[in-house]
Amino acid sequence: MKKEVLLVLSLLIIISASAQETTQPNSQEVTEIPEFEAGILPDNPLYVVDKAIDDFKINIASDENKAEVALEVHNERVAEAQELAENGNHDYLSEAISEADKTITIVQEEITPEFSDNIKYSTKRSLEVLTKLKEDVPEKALEGIETAINKQIVTEKKTEIVAEITSKIDGLCTQLIELV
């Protein structure tokens, strides 16, 4: 049992080190909305481990990096929901959407001006995927998708506000420097 715990902890440490590297494109490099890649799907017994690792990555991320890591996990969960819907596996769809919903909440709480462009592109892609899912899922999954879509819209608006405030602060700083 101790060997298994040590193995899992070792894996978590290795993965956490890689979590510090961001995979989101620089906002100036983004020209199109990237496709999301699904991880392990909720119907796989290893999904619990995948979620634990992702939660661990989010929890150990620095304050400056937390929104970015949470957004990466969110994008993965949205892709998982999309893949489940495409495969007709609606039994686990609500779980994938619920997990995506949890991570976008973290993004909302941790958003930074420097990361607002990346969030804009990602939330736009998420909205496209979730809106398309509405057409292909059973009625029992619609409520979860609607909730996720509403959170995406809130995140998008919040991102716009952060970007606008940042721009105004930058302009005011420039004026202040000119006055001095």
Coordinates of C-alpha atoms in Angstrom, one line a residue, residues 48-164:
V48 CA -11.1 9.5 -11.1
V49 CA -7.3 9.6 -11.3
D50 CA -7.3 12.1 -14.2
K51 CA -9.6 14.4 -12.3
A52 CA -7.5 14.1 -9.1
I53 CA -4.3 15.0 -11.1
D54 CA -6.1 17.9 -12.8
D55 CA -7.4 19.2 -9.4
F56 CA -3.9 18.8 -8.0
K57 CA -2.5 20.9 -10.9
I58 CA -5.0 23.6 -10.2
N59 CA -4.4 23.6 -6.5
I60 CA -0.6 23.9 -6.8
A61 CA -0.6 26.5 -9.5
S62 CA 0.6 29.9 -8.6
D63 CA -1.9 32.7 -8.3
E64 CA -0.7 34.1 -11.6
N65 CA -1.1 30.8 -13.3
K66 CA -4.2 29.3 -11.6
A67 CA -6.7 30.7 -14.2
E68 CA -4.6 29.4 -17.0
V69 CA -4.3 25.9 -15.6
A70 CA -8.0 25.8 -14.7
L71 CA -8.9 27.0 -18.3
E72 CA -6.8 24.1 -19.7
V73 CA -8.6 21.6 -17.5
H74 CA -12.0 23.3 -18.5
N75 CA -11.1 22.9 -22.2
E76 CA -10.3 19.2 -21.6
R77 CA -13.7 18.7 -19.9
V78 CA -15.6 20.4 -22.6
A79 CA -13.8 18.2 -25.2
E80 CA -14.7 15.2 -23.1
A81 CA -18.4 16.2 -23.1
Q82 CA -18.2 16.7 -26.9
E83 CA -16.7 13.3 -27.4
L84 CA -19.2 11.6 -25.2
A85 CA -22.1 13.3 -27.1
E86 CA -20.5 12.3 -30.5
N87 CA -20.2 8.7 -29.3
G88 CA -23.8 8.7 -28.1
N89 CA -22.6 8.0 -24.5
H90 CA -25.0 10.3 -22.8
D91 CA -24.9 8.5 -19.4
Y92 CA -21.7 10.3 -18.4
L93 CA -22.3 13.6 -20.3
S94 CA -23.7 15.4 -17.2
E95 CA -20.6 14.5 -15.2
A96 CA -18.3 16.0 -17.9
I97 CA -20.4 19.1 -18.1
S98 CA -20.5 19.5 -14.3
E99 CA -16.7 19.2 -14.2
A100 CA -16.3 21.8 -16.9
D101 CA -18.7 24.0 -14.9
K102 CA -16.5 23.7 -11.8
T103 CA -13.3 24.7 -13.6
I104 CA -14.8 27.7 -15.3
T105 CA -15.8 28.9 -11.9
I106 CA -12.2 28.8 -10.9
V107 CA -11.2 30.7 -14.0
Q108 CA -13.8 33.4 -13.2
E109 CA -12.4 33.8 -9.7
E110 CA -8.8 33.9 -10.8
I111 CA -9.0 35.9 -14.1
T112 CA -6.1 38.3 -14.7
P113 CA -5.8 41.1 -17.3
E114 CA -2.8 39.4 -18.9
F115 CA -4.8 36.3 -19.6
S116 CA -8.0 37.9 -20.8
D117 CA -7.4 37.3 -24.5
N118 CA -6.8 33.6 -24.0
I119 CA -10.0 33.3 -22.0
K120 CA -11.9 35.2 -24.7
Y121 CA -10.8 32.7 -27.3
S122 CA -11.4 29.7 -25.1
T123 CA -14.8 30.7 -23.9
K124 CA -15.9 31.4 -27.5
R125 CA -14.8 27.9 -28.4
S126 CA -16.6 26.4 -25.4
L127 CA -19.8 28.3 -26.2
E128 CA -19.6 26.9 -29.8
V129 CA -19.2 23.3 -28.5
L130 CA -21.8 23.5 -25.8
T131 CA -24.4 25.1 -28.1
K132 CA -23.8 22.3 -30.6
L133 CA -24.2 19.8 -27.8
K134 CA -27.7 21.1 -27.1
E135 CA -28.8 19.8 -30.4
D136 CA -27.5 16.3 -29.9
V137 CA -28.3 15.4 -26.3
P138 CA -31.3 14.0 -24.5
E139 CA -33.5 16.4 -22.6
K140 CA -32.2 15.4 -19.2
A141 CA -28.7 16.8 -20.1
L142 CA -30.1 20.1 -21.3
E143 CA -30.2 21.8 -17.9
G144 CA -26.5 21.1 -17.2
I145 CA -25.6 22.4 -20.7
E146 CA -27.7 25.6 -20.2
T147 CA -25.9 26.2 -16.9
A148 CA -22.5 25.7 -18.5
I149 CA -23.4 28.0 -21.4
N150 CA -24.6 30.7 -18.9
K151 CA -21.3 30.5 -17.0
Q152 CA -19.4 30.8 -20.2
I153 CA -21.3 33.9 -21.1
V154 CA -20.6 35.4 -17.7
T155 CA -16.9 34.6 -18.1
E156 CA -16.8 36.2 -21.5
K157 CA -18.4 39.4 -20.1
K158 CA -16.1 39.4 -17.1
T159 CA -13.2 39.1 -19.5
E160 CA -14.3 42.0 -21.5
I161 CA -14.6 44.1 -18.4
V162 CA -11.2 43.2 -17.2
A163 CA -9.7 44.0 -20.6
E164 CA -11.5 47.4 -20.7

